[in-house]
């Protein structure tokens, strides 16, 4: 698909109940043409429900769905022109890879020559050239998942929906296929909605992330935005590791700072818009933004005692009991931990701190 062919998608006020339980609460969202958008959120927050409604496998109580100017939620599933990939790739076991990929083309009565050409294109796109005559059982999990993706993309759908397509793969393969999928999408320019509850996956793959919580959108933004400037306590806790310390916002001459109950004062780099002087906040500090000072100069920052150190390969997690900020976790490059040990007194400085509202 060329970038000009991709169409934007609009979800307008989607509302879904299961009995008395509200699964989606007036969810509205604009997806840009050619965008890779990820729904991220805890189990049960409504990710699959949203995808099923868009695909026409579930019916909403109210709300509308548009592809470009065209309303599509009134159409039956088969006429919505959506490519679907679910967790259990569900390839047709009796068909070859080639036949699986051609399936949607056959249904849409593409001429045989164009089908054959398109299948070769898709095999190249998912790096499975030469495997077209194999049966699914003769492929690895990652290869099968790539066939499922090729099948979903082959007929140039207006929208591709991927619901946790990587969750059956082991950790190493998952990382590989994750990058494959990202590159395939960048090449194919197809508007894509990807679902995961794995925040790393969301950060790696997405143009934008929609963070969901209990049937509502908590925050929408680029991966960097969600990571650096979470808008709520939920976002701050859900996306990436974070230290949250209760504090009060102080704004002096446009400079924002957090003051904790024990009177520790930390400069804030970013603050959720709308927070005013005196507001109750959570000061959020990422583990990698806590710098540990030992020896000379260790009394400059705020003080802490090292409780434990957890080796992770490239980095070491350092659990600290700070004077005035409670328990904190720092993440230090392994080559910088020489001289830090459990039981030791150290100084701390904060390379970046952010504030979200605290209710
Ligand atoms: N058919 C149904 N009947 C009743 N409740 C349902 C039905 N389908 C889903 N739910 C409920 O709606 C909520 C949202 O479910 P959904 O499958 O959308 O979650 P999800 O975000 O995809 O979670 P997961 O990450 O576990 O896949 C859940 O609380 C679920 O129990
Ligand atoms: Mg789900």
mmCIF file of C-alpha atoms and ligand atoms in Angstrom:
data_model
loop_
_atom_site.group_PDB
_atom_site.id
_atom_site.type_symbol
_atom_site.label_atom_id
_atom_site.label_comp_id
_atom_site.label_asym_id
_atom_site.label_seq_id
_atom_site.Cartn_x
_atom_site.Cartn_y
_atom_site.Cartn_z
ATOM 1 C CA UNK A 1 0.000 0.000 0.000
ATOM 2 C CA UNK A 2 1.355 3.433 -0.805
ATOM 3 C CA UNK A 3 1.177 6.079 1.916
ATOM 4 C CA UNK A 4 -1.481 7.956 -0.128
ATOM 5 C CA UNK A 5 -3.802 4.945 -0.072
ATOM 6 C CA UNK A 6 -3.834 4.482 3.704
ATOM 7 C CA UNK A 7 -6.941 5.859 5.372
ATOM 8 C CA UNK A 8 -7.475 7.341 8.809
ATOM 9 C CA UNK A 9 -9.779 5.537 11.219
ATOM 10 C CA UNK A 10 -12.101 7.192 13.701
ATOM 11 C CA UNK A 11 -13.752 5.593 16.709
ATOM 12 C CA UNK A 12 -16.521 7.858 17.999
ATOM 13 C CA UNK A 13 -18.073 7.355 21.444
ATOM 14 C CA UNK A 14 -17.922 3.563 21.495
ATOM 15 C CA UNK A 15 -19.899 2.241 24.437
ATOM 16 C CA UNK A 16 -20.087 -1.439 25.380
ATOM 17 C CA UNK A 17 -21.761 -3.205 28.297
ATOM 18 C CA UNK A 18 -21.742 -6.882 29.234
ATOM 19 C CA UNK A 19 -24.856 -7.103 31.431
ATOM 20 C CA UNK A 20 -24.342 -4.460 34.123
ATOM 21 C CA UNK A 21 -20.582 -4.237 33.501
ATOM 22 C CA UNK A 22 -19.317 -1.314 31.429
ATOM 23 C CA UNK A 23 -16.456 -2.674 29.305
ATOM 24 C CA UNK A 24 -15.980 0.478 27.181
ATOM 25 C CA UNK A 25 -17.008 3.912 28.341
ATOM 26 C CA UNK A 26 -17.598 6.288 25.421
ATOM 27 C CA UNK A 27 -14.253 5.615 23.841
ATOM 28 C CA UNK A 28 -13.247 8.086 21.119
ATOM 29 C CA UNK A 29 -10.040 7.954 19.154
ATOM 30 C CA UNK A 30 -8.567 9.205 15.880
ATOM 31 C CA UNK A 31 -6.060 6.887 14.233
ATOM 32 C CA UNK A 32 -3.912 8.494 11.546
ATOM 33 C CA UNK A 33 -3.527 6.988 8.083
ATOM 34 C CA UNK A 34 -0.542 4.618 8.066
ATOM 35 C CA UNK A 35 -0.049 4.901 11.794
ATOM 36 C CA UNK A 36 1.118 2.085 14.073
ATOM 37 C CA UNK A 37 -1.053 2.595 17.132
ATOM 38 C CA UNK A 38 -0.847 0.390 20.221
ATOM 39 C CA UNK A 39 -3.515 -0.283 22.835
ATOM 40 C CA UNK A 40 -1.674 -0.887 26.071
ATOM 41 C CA UNK A 41 -3.308 -1.695 29.371
ATOM 42 C CA UNK A 42 -3.824 -4.256 32.111
ATOM 43 C CA UNK A 43 -5.816 -7.455 31.633
ATOM 44 C CA UNK A 44 -9.533 -6.757 31.383
ATOM 45 C CA UNK A 45 -9.239 -3.052 30.477
ATOM 46 C CA UNK A 46 -11.128 -3.519 27.177
ATOM 47 C CA UNK A 47 -8.441 -3.902 24.513
ATOM 48 C CA UNK A 48 -9.817 -7.028 22.839
ATOM 49 C CA UNK A 49 -13.381 -5.753 23.217
ATOM 50 C CA UNK A 50 -12.453 -2.623 21.256
ATOM 51 C CA UNK A 51 -10.803 -4.658 18.482
ATOM 52 C CA UNK A 52 -13.737 -7.044 18.255
ATOM 53 C CA UNK A 53 -16.161 -4.155 17.907
ATOM 54 C CA UNK A 54 -14.041 -2.613 15.154
ATOM 55 C CA UNK A 55 -13.834 -5.985 13.363
ATOM 56 C CA UNK A 56 -17.577 -6.519 13.749
ATOM 57 C CA UNK A 57 -17.275 -9.604 15.958
ATOM 58 C CA UNK A 58 -19.062 -7.774 18.792
ATOM 59 C CA UNK A 59 -21.733 -5.085 18.618
ATOM 60 C CA UNK A 60 -21.461 -1.858 20.573
ATOM 61 C CA UNK A 61 -24.404 -0.312 22.484
ATOM 62 C CA UNK A 62 -23.675 3.007 20.843
ATOM 63 C CA UNK A 63 -20.983 4.807 18.891
ATOM 64 C CA UNK A 64 -19.676 4.824 15.345
ATOM 65 C CA UNK A 65 -16.602 3.732 13.388
ATOM 66 C CA UNK A 66 -15.305 5.493 10.254
ATOM 67 C CA UNK A 67 -12.631 4.614 7.707
ATOM 68 C CA UNK A 68 -11.936 7.960 6.125
ATOM 69 C CA UNK A 69 -15.395 9.480 5.544
ATOM 70 C CA UNK A 70 -17.081 6.123 5.291
ATOM 71 C CA UNK A 71 -19.036 4.716 8.229
ATOM 72 C CA UNK A 72 -18.222 0.994 8.516
ATOM 73 C CA UNK A 73 -19.805 -0.240 11.753
ATOM 74 C CA UNK A 74 -23.083 -0.758 9.918
ATOM 75 C CA UNK A 75 -21.384 -3.244 7.552
ATOM 76 C CA UNK A 76 -21.059 -7.002 8.208
ATOM 77 C CA UNK A 77 -17.533 -8.124 9.279
ATOM 78 C CA UNK A 78 -16.681 -9.549 5.855
ATOM 79 C CA UNK A 79 -17.242 -6.175 4.191
ATOM 80 C CA UNK A 80 -15.183 -4.033 6.550
ATOM 81 C CA UNK A 81 -11.890 -4.745 4.757
ATOM 82 C CA UNK A 82 -9.934 -5.443 7.935
ATOM 83 C CA UNK A 83 -6.926 -7.750 8.319
ATOM 84 C CA UNK A 84 -6.939 -9.644 11.605
ATOM 85 C CA UNK A 85 -4.217 -11.442 13.524
ATOM 86 C CA UNK A 86 -4.992 -12.971 16.887
ATOM 87 C CA UNK A 87 -2.798 -14.571 19.519
ATOM 88 C CA UNK A 88 -3.249 -18.143 18.212
ATOM 89 C CA UNK A 89 -2.329 -17.386 14.623
ATOM 90 C CA UNK A 90 -5.003 -19.843 13.386
ATOM 91 C CA UNK A 91 -3.420 -20.675 10.038
ATOM 92 C CA UNK A 92 -5.331 -23.201 7.966
ATOM 93 C CA UNK A 93 -3.352 -26.382 8.743
ATOM 94 C CA UNK A 94 -4.218 -28.249 5.533
ATOM 95 C CA UNK A 95 -3.151 -25.334 3.300
ATOM 96 C CA UNK A 96 0.400 -24.413 2.315
ATOM 97 C CA UNK A 97 1.940 -21.109 3.331
ATOM 98 C CA UNK A 98 1.194 -19.794 -0.161
ATOM 99 C CA UNK A 99 -2.452 -20.874 0.011
ATOM 100 C CA UNK A 100 -2.824 -19.362 3.464
ATOM 101 C CA UNK A 101 -1.530 -16.009 2.256
ATOM 102 C CA UNK A 102 -3.696 -16.154 -0.870
ATOM 103 C CA UNK A 103 -6.841 -16.955 1.103
ATOM 104 C CA UNK A 104 -8.138 -13.384 1.391
ATOM 105 C CA UNK A 105 -7.260 -12.730 -2.252
ATOM 106 C CA UNK A 106 -9.239 -15.765 -3.388
ATOM 107 C CA UNK A 107 -12.250 -14.645 -1.322
ATOM 108 C CA UNK A 108 -12.015 -11.253 -3.010
ATOM 109 C CA UNK A 109 -11.712 -12.928 -6.429
ATOM 110 C CA UNK A 110 -8.389 -11.434 -7.408
ATOM 111 C CA UNK A 111 -7.233 -12.744 -10.844
ATOM 112 C CA UNK A 112 -4.879 -15.731 -10.456
ATOM 113 C CA UNK A 113 -1.830 -13.947 -11.867
ATOM 114 C CA UNK A 114 -2.234 -11.009 -9.485
ATOM 115 C CA UNK A 115 -2.741 -13.407 -6.575
ATOM 116 C CA UNK A 116 0.490 -15.231 -7.370
ATOM 117 C CA UNK A 117 2.401 -11.981 -7.696
ATOM 118 C CA UNK A 118 1.011 -10.622 -4.437
ATOM 119 C CA UNK A 119 1.809 -13.807 -2.536
ATOM 120 C CA UNK A 120 5.460 -13.593 -3.648
ATOM 121 C CA UNK A 121 5.548 -9.957 -2.554
ATOM 122 C CA UNK A 122 4.185 -10.885 0.858
ATOM 123 C CA UNK A 123 6.607 -13.823 1.243
ATOM 124 C CA UNK A 124 9.445 -11.380 0.614
ATOM 125 C CA UNK A 125 7.986 -8.833 3.012
ATOM 126 C CA UNK A 126 7.869 -11.353 5.874
ATOM 127 C CA UNK A 127 11.187 -12.941 4.845
ATOM 128 C CA UNK A 128 9.788 -16.383 4.033
ATOM 129 C CA UNK A 129 10.881 -16.682 0.397
ATOM 130 C CA UNK A 130 11.281 -20.322 -0.541
ATOM 131 C CA UNK A 131 8.905 -21.538 2.165
ATOM 132 C CA UNK A 132 5.679 -21.024 0.216
ATOM 133 C CA UNK A 133 5.053 -24.728 -0.317
ATOM 134 C CA UNK A 134 5.447 -25.749 3.310
ATOM 135 C CA UNK A 135 2.543 -26.559 5.599
ATOM 136 C CA UNK A 136 2.203 -24.524 8.826
ATOM 137 C CA UNK A 137 3.347 -27.519 10.923
ATOM 138 C CA UNK A 138 6.692 -27.385 9.078
ATOM 139 C CA UNK A 139 7.355 -23.848 10.361
ATOM 140 C CA UNK A 140 8.587 -22.465 13.685
ATOM 141 C CA UNK A 141 6.213 -20.422 15.856
ATOM 142 C CA UNK A 142 7.767 -17.170 14.689
ATOM 143 C CA UNK A 143 7.523 -18.177 11.033
ATOM 144 C CA UNK A 144 3.881 -19.175 11.477
ATOM 145 C CA UNK A 145 3.155 -15.826 13.055
ATOM 146 C CA UNK A 146 4.769 -14.073 10.094
ATOM 147 C CA UNK A 147 2.534 -16.075 7.729
ATOM 148 C CA UNK A 148 -0.479 -14.924 9.745
ATOM 149 C CA UNK A 149 0.711 -11.331 9.347
ATOM 150 C CA UNK A 150 1.253 -11.807 5.594
ATOM 151 C CA UNK A 151 -2.235 -13.260 5.257
ATOM 152 C CA UNK A 152 -3.723 -10.274 7.086
ATOM 153 C CA UNK A 153 -1.822 -7.713 4.982
ATOM 154 C CA UNK A 154 -2.082 -9.368 1.558
ATOM 155 C CA UNK A 155 -5.371 -7.893 0.403
ATOM 156 C CA UNK A 156 -4.378 -4.312 1.364
ATOM 157 C CA UNK A 157 -6.955 -3.930 4.124
ATOM 158 C CA UNK A 158 -7.943 -0.451 5.296
ATOM 159 C CA UNK A 159 -6.992 -1.476 8.816
ATOM 160 C CA UNK A 160 -4.877 -4.240 10.344
ATOM 161 C CA UNK A 161 -5.779 -5.416 13.854
ATOM 162 C CA UNK A 162 -3.193 -7.393 15.805
ATOM 163 C CA UNK A 163 -4.330 -8.736 19.188
ATOM 164 C CA UNK A 164 -1.314 -9.873 21.236
ATOM 165 C CA UNK A 165 0.127 -11.639 18.192
ATOM 166 C CA UNK A 166 3.450 -12.324 19.903
ATOM 167 C CA UNK A 167 2.310 -13.730 23.220
ATOM 168 C CA UNK A 168 2.762 -17.388 22.212
ATOM 169 C CA UNK A 169 6.410 -16.873 21.302
ATOM 170 C CA UNK A 170 9.336 -17.369 23.662
ATOM 171 C CA UNK A 171 11.182 -14.268 24.872
ATOM 172 C CA UNK A 172 13.995 -14.295 22.307
ATOM 173 C CA UNK A 173 11.770 -14.978 19.305
ATOM 174 C CA UNK A 174 9.292 -12.416 20.559
ATOM 175 C CA UNK A 175 11.950 -9.704 20.399
ATOM 176 C CA UNK A 176 12.884 -10.760 16.872
ATOM 177 C CA UNK A 177 9.350 -10.938 15.505
ATOM 178 C CA UNK A 178 8.541 -7.664 17.279
ATOM 179 C CA UNK A 179 11.147 -5.855 15.185
ATOM 180 C CA UNK A 180 10.095 -7.750 12.047
ATOM 181 C CA UNK A 181 6.527 -6.663 12.536
ATOM 182 C CA UNK A 182 7.569 -3.078 13.077
ATOM 183 C CA UNK A 183 9.627 -3.065 9.887
ATOM 184 C CA UNK A 184 6.885 -4.781 7.890
ATOM 185 C CA UNK A 185 4.425 -2.123 9.005
ATOM 186 C CA UNK A 186 6.835 0.717 8.152
ATOM 187 C CA UNK A 187 7.209 -0.771 4.653
ATOM 188 C CA UNK A 188 3.553 -1.567 4.067
ATOM 189 C CA UNK A 189 2.182 1.761 5.427
ATOM 190 C CA UNK A 190 -0.979 0.003 6.500
ATOM 191 C CA UNK A 191 -2.914 1.634 9.314
ATOM 192 C CA UNK A 192 -2.368 -0.767 12.208
ATOM 193 C CA UNK A 193 -3.769 -1.241 15.688
ATOM 194 C CA UNK A 194 -1.670 -3.495 17.868
ATOM 195 C CA UNK A 195 -2.715 -4.769 21.283
ATOM 196 C CA UNK A 196 -0.371 -5.723 24.072
ATOM 197 C CA UNK A 197 -0.087 -5.603 27.824
ATOM 198 C CA UNK A 198 3.696 -5.619 27.506
ATOM 199 C CA UNK A 199 4.879 -2.040 27.922
ATOM 200 C CA UNK A 200 8.313 -2.654 26.415
ATOM 201 C CA UNK A 201 6.653 -4.023 23.293
ATOM 202 C CA UNK A 202 4.444 -0.944 23.143
ATOM 203 C CA UNK A 203 7.403 1.418 23.565
ATOM 204 C CA UNK A 204 9.466 -0.350 20.896
ATOM 205 C CA UNK A 205 6.839 -0.677 18.205
ATOM 206 C CA UNK A 206 4.423 2.207 18.263
ATOM 207 C CA UNK A 207 4.058 5.588 16.646
ATOM 208 C CA UNK A 208 1.582 6.324 19.419
ATOM 209 C CA UNK A 209 0.351 4.436 22.460
ATOM 210 C CA UNK A 210 -3.201 4.514 23.803
ATOM 211 C CA UNK A 211 -2.991 3.640 27.477
ATOM 212 C CA UNK A 212 -6.282 2.084 28.602
ATOM 213 C CA UNK A 213 -7.645 1.601 32.092
ATOM 214 C CA UNK A 214 -11.053 0.113 32.964
ATOM 215 C CA UNK A 215 -12.682 0.756 29.596
ATOM 216 C CA UNK A 216 -11.395 4.322 29.330
ATOM 217 C CA UNK A 217 -8.436 6.022 27.670
ATOM 218 C CA UNK A 218 -5.979 7.115 30.334
ATOM 219 C CA UNK A 219 -3.464 8.820 28.019
ATOM 220 C CA UNK A 220 -2.536 8.969 24.339
ATOM 221 C CA UNK A 221 0.922 9.927 23.145
ATOM 222 C CA UNK A 222 4.216 8.927 21.594
ATOM 223 C CA UNK A 223 6.215 6.271 23.467
ATOM 224 C CA UNK A 224 8.635 8.977 24.594
ATOM 225 C CA UNK A 225 5.762 11.156 25.830
ATOM 226 C CA UNK A 226 4.210 8.327 27.851
ATOM 227 C CA UNK A 227 7.579 7.456 29.312
ATOM 228 C CA UNK A 228 8.851 10.936 30.102
ATOM 229 C CA UNK A 229 5.615 12.733 30.911
ATOM 230 C CA UNK A 230 2.930 10.366 32.161
ATOM 231 C CA UNK A 231 -0.262 12.353 32.761
ATOM 232 C CA UNK A 232 -1.637 10.393 35.699
ATOM 233 C CA UNK A 233 -0.520 8.214 38.594
ATOM 234 C CA UNK A 234 -1.818 5.171 36.699
ATOM 235 C CA UNK A 235 0.315 6.019 33.652
ATOM 236 C CA UNK A 236 3.349 6.746 35.824
ATOM 237 C CA UNK A 237 3.045 3.348 37.506
ATOM 238 C CA UNK A 238 2.090 1.303 34.435
ATOM 239 C CA UNK A 239 4.612 2.432 31.830
ATOM 240 C CA UNK A 240 8.167 1.534 32.833
ATOM 241 C CA UNK A 241 9.573 1.286 36.330
ATOM 242 C CA UNK A 242 9.115 4.415 38.424
ATOM 243 C CA UNK A 243 9.645 5.755 41.935
ATOM 244 C CA UNK A 244 6.647 7.718 43.207
ATOM 245 C CA UNK A 245 7.125 9.931 46.252
ATOM 246 C CA UNK A 246 4.246 11.961 47.751
ATOM 247 C CA UNK A 247 5.078 15.664 47.746
ATOM 248 C CA UNK A 248 3.723 19.177 47.346
ATOM 249 C CA UNK A 249 4.321 21.320 44.282
ATOM 250 C CA UNK A 250 6.202 24.556 44.756
ATOM 251 C CA UNK A 251 6.375 27.029 41.902
ATOM 252 C CA UNK A 252 8.769 29.963 42.393
ATOM 253 C CA UNK A 253 9.482 32.326 39.466
ATOM 254 C CA UNK A 254 8.245 29.707 37.013
ATOM 255 C CA UNK A 255 10.604 27.061 38.456
ATOM 256 C CA UNK A 256 8.814 23.959 39.697
ATOM 257 C CA UNK A 257 10.015 21.846 42.583
ATOM 258 C CA UNK A 258 8.701 19.040 44.753
ATOM 259 C CA UNK A 259 8.829 19.429 48.540
ATOM 260 C CA UNK A 260 8.299 16.262 50.531
ATOM 261 C CA UNK A 261 6.856 15.943 54.046
ATOM 262 C CA UNK A 262 10.375 15.621 55.418
ATOM 263 C CA UNK A 263 11.344 18.860 53.657
ATOM 264 C CA UNK A 264 13.514 17.379 50.932
ATOM 265 C CA UNK A 265 13.426 19.726 47.940
ATOM 266 C CA UNK A 266 13.828 18.359 44.396
ATOM 267 C CA UNK A 267 13.753 20.386 41.178
ATOM 268 C CA UNK A 268 11.143 19.139 38.695
ATOM 269 C CA UNK A 269 11.908 18.986 34.966
ATOM 270 C CA UNK A 270 8.330 18.441 33.876
ATOM 271 C CA UNK A 271 4.932 18.852 35.506
ATOM 272 C CA UNK A 272 1.532 17.713 34.217
ATOM 273 C CA UNK A 273 -0.122 20.863 32.795
ATOM 274 C CA UNK A 274 -2.713 22.517 35.013
ATOM 275 C CA UNK A 275 -1.023 21.747 38.333
ATOM 276 C CA UNK A 276 -0.689 24.875 40.465
ATOM 277 C CA UNK A 277 1.561 25.916 43.330
ATOM 278 C CA UNK A 278 0.672 24.001 46.481
ATOM 279 C CA UNK A 279 -0.922 21.047 44.661
ATOM 280 C CA UNK A 280 -0.566 17.536 46.063
ATOM 281 C CA UNK A 281 1.655 15.622 43.662
ATOM 282 C CA UNK A 282 3.529 12.415 43.157
ATOM 283 C CA UNK A 283 7.129 13.180 42.352
ATOM 284 C CA UNK A 284 8.117 10.556 39.755
ATOM 285 C CA UNK A 285 11.745 9.581 39.275
ATOM 286 C CA UNK A 286 12.801 6.816 36.900
ATOM 287 C CA UNK A 287 15.355 4.381 38.384
ATOM 288 C CA UNK A 288 17.922 5.335 35.720
ATOM 289 C CA UNK A 289 17.598 8.991 36.737
ATOM 290 C CA UNK A 290 18.756 8.382 40.308
ATOM 291 C CA UNK A 291 22.482 8.878 40.474
ATOM 292 C CA UNK A 292 24.402 7.408 43.372
ATOM 293 C CA UNK A 293 27.385 9.296 44.737
ATOM 294 C CA UNK A 294 29.976 7.566 46.857
ATOM 295 C CA UNK A 295 33.053 8.845 48.674
ATOM 296 C CA UNK A 296 33.993 12.471 48.022
ATOM 297 C CA UNK A 297 30.846 14.556 47.474
ATOM 298 C CA UNK A 298 28.436 11.884 48.730
ATOM 299 C CA UNK A 299 26.984 14.330 51.238
ATOM 300 C CA UNK A 300 26.029 16.844 48.490
ATOM 301 C CA UNK A 301 22.751 15.257 47.405
ATOM 302 C CA UNK A 302 20.155 13.729 49.681
ATOM 303 C CA UNK A 303 21.353 10.763 51.722
ATOM 304 C CA UNK A 304 20.403 7.110 51.592
ATOM 305 C CA UNK A 305 21.441 3.664 52.774
ATOM 306 C CA UNK A 306 21.950 0.870 50.241
ATOM 307 C CA UNK A 307 19.687 -2.068 51.135
ATOM 308 C CA UNK A 308 20.236 -4.519 48.304
ATOM 309 C CA UNK A 309 21.779 -4.861 44.864
ATOM 310 C CA UNK A 310 20.273 -6.967 42.093
ATOM 311 C CA UNK A 311 22.531 -7.827 39.165
ATOM 312 C CA UNK A 312 20.729 -7.891 35.780
ATOM 313 C CA UNK A 313 23.588 -8.081 33.280
ATOM 314 C CA UNK A 314 24.045 -4.646 31.746
ATOM 315 C CA UNK A 315 22.568 -2.842 34.741
ATOM 316 C CA UNK A 316 22.268 -3.328 38.489
ATOM 317 C CA UNK A 317 19.147 -2.453 40.479
ATOM 318 C CA UNK A 318 20.047 -0.738 43.739
ATOM 319 C CA UNK A 319 17.394 -0.683 46.455
ATOM 320 C CA UNK A 320 17.787 2.266 48.781
ATOM 321 C CA UNK A 321 16.247 3.620 51.961
ATOM 322 C CA UNK A 322 16.541 7.352 51.572
ATOM 323 C CA UNK A 323 16.509 10.009 54.267
ATOM 324 C CA UNK A 324 13.119 11.600 53.697
ATOM 325 C CA UNK A 325 11.954 10.050 50.407
ATOM 326 C CA UNK A 326 11.276 6.505 51.572
ATOM 327 C CA UNK A 327 12.242 3.415 49.585
ATOM 328 C CA UNK A 328 13.726 4.106 46.178
ATOM 329 C CA UNK A 329 15.079 1.905 43.431
ATOM 330 C CA UNK A 330 17.946 3.074 41.233
ATOM 331 C CA UNK A 331 19.214 1.398 38.086
ATOM 332 C CA UNK A 332 22.941 1.794 37.554
ATOM 333 C CA UNK A 333 25.056 0.647 34.585
ATOM 334 C CA UNK A 334 26.984 -2.432 35.759
ATOM 335 C CA UNK A 335 30.318 -0.726 35.002
ATOM 336 C CA UNK A 336 29.463 2.058 37.493
ATOM 337 C CA UNK A 337 28.661 -0.028 40.570
ATOM 338 C CA UNK A 338 32.208 -0.557 41.792
ATOM 339 C CA UNK A 339 32.319 0.968 45.275
ATOM 340 C CA UNK A 340 28.592 0.563 45.987
ATOM 341 C CA UNK A 341 27.680 -2.172 48.489
ATOM 342 C CA UNK A 342 24.758 -3.160 50.691
ATOM 343 C CA UNK A 343 24.785 -1.359 54.045
ATOM 344 C CA UNK A 344 26.739 1.598 52.689
ATOM 345 C CA UNK A 345 25.774 5.265 53.120
ATOM 346 C CA UNK A 346 25.574 7.130 49.789
ATOM 347 C CA UNK A 347 24.378 10.425 48.348
ATOM 348 C CA UNK A 348 21.643 10.693 45.720
ATOM 349 C CA UNK A 349 20.971 13.201 42.973
ATOM 350 C CA UNK A 350 18.066 13.188 40.565
ATOM 351 C CA UNK A 351 18.822 13.709 36.885
ATOM 352 C CA UNK A 352 15.154 14.209 36.015
ATOM 353 C CA UNK A 353 11.934 14.338 38.003
ATOM 354 C CA UNK A 354 8.324 14.713 36.863
ATOM 355 C CA UNK A 355 5.119 15.494 38.735
ATOM 356 C CA UNK A 356 1.637 14.000 38.333
ATOM 357 C CA UNK A 357 -1.456 14.932 40.365
ATOM 358 C CA UNK A 358 -2.071 13.031 43.614
ATOM 359 C CA UNK A 359 -5.682 12.726 44.740
HETATM 360 N N1 LIG B 1 -18.557 -11.920 26.415
HETATM 361 C C1 LIG B 1 -18.351 -11.321 27.573
HETATM 362 N N2 LIG B 1 -19.249 -11.367 28.583
HETATM 363 C C2 LIG B 1 -19.038 -10.737 29.744
HETATM 364 N N3 LIG B 1 -17.938 -10.020 30.035
HETATM 365 C C3 LIG B 1 -16.995 -9.942 29.092
HETATM 366 C C4 LIG B 1 -17.137 -10.589 27.810
HETATM 367 N N4 LIG B 1 -16.039 -10.317 27.067
HETATM 368 C C5 LIG B 1 -15.243 -9.558 27.858
HETATM 369 N N5 LIG B 1 -15.811 -9.316 29.060
HETATM 370 C C6 LIG B 1 -15.257 -8.497 30.149
HETATM 371 O O1 LIG B 1 -14.949 -7.217 29.630
HETATM 372 C C7 LIG B 1 -13.720 -6.742 30.152
HETATM 373 C C8 LIG B 1 -12.787 -6.389 29.008
HETATM 374 O O2 LIG B 1 -12.386 -7.595 28.366
HETATM 375 P P1 LIG B 1 -11.292 -7.603 27.209
HETATM 376 O O3 LIG B 1 -11.251 -8.983 26.668
HETATM 377 O O4 LIG B 1 -11.587 -6.493 26.289
HETATM 378 O O5 LIG B 1 -9.970 -7.293 28.036
HETATM 379 P P2 LIG B 1 -8.482 -7.113 27.504
HETATM 380 O O6 LIG B 1 -8.096 -5.711 27.780
HETATM 381 O O7 LIG B 1 -8.366 -7.616 26.126
HETATM 382 O O8 LIG B 1 -7.672 -8.047 28.526
HETATM 383 P P3 LIG B 1 -6.477 -9.115 28.263
HETATM 384 O O9 LIG B 1 -5.200 -8.303 28.352
HETATM 385 O O10 LIG B 1 -6.600 -10.041 29.432
HETATM 386 O O11 LIG B 1 -6.694 -9.787 26.955
HETATM 387 C C9 LIG B 1 -13.195 -7.828 31.075
HETATM 388 O O12 LIG B 1 -13.495 -7.467 32.407
HETATM 389 C C10 LIG B 1 -13.946 -9.061 30.643
HETATM 390 O O13 LIG B 1 -14.132 -9.932 31.725
HETATM 391 MG MG1 LIG B 2 -7.407 -9.281 25.218
#
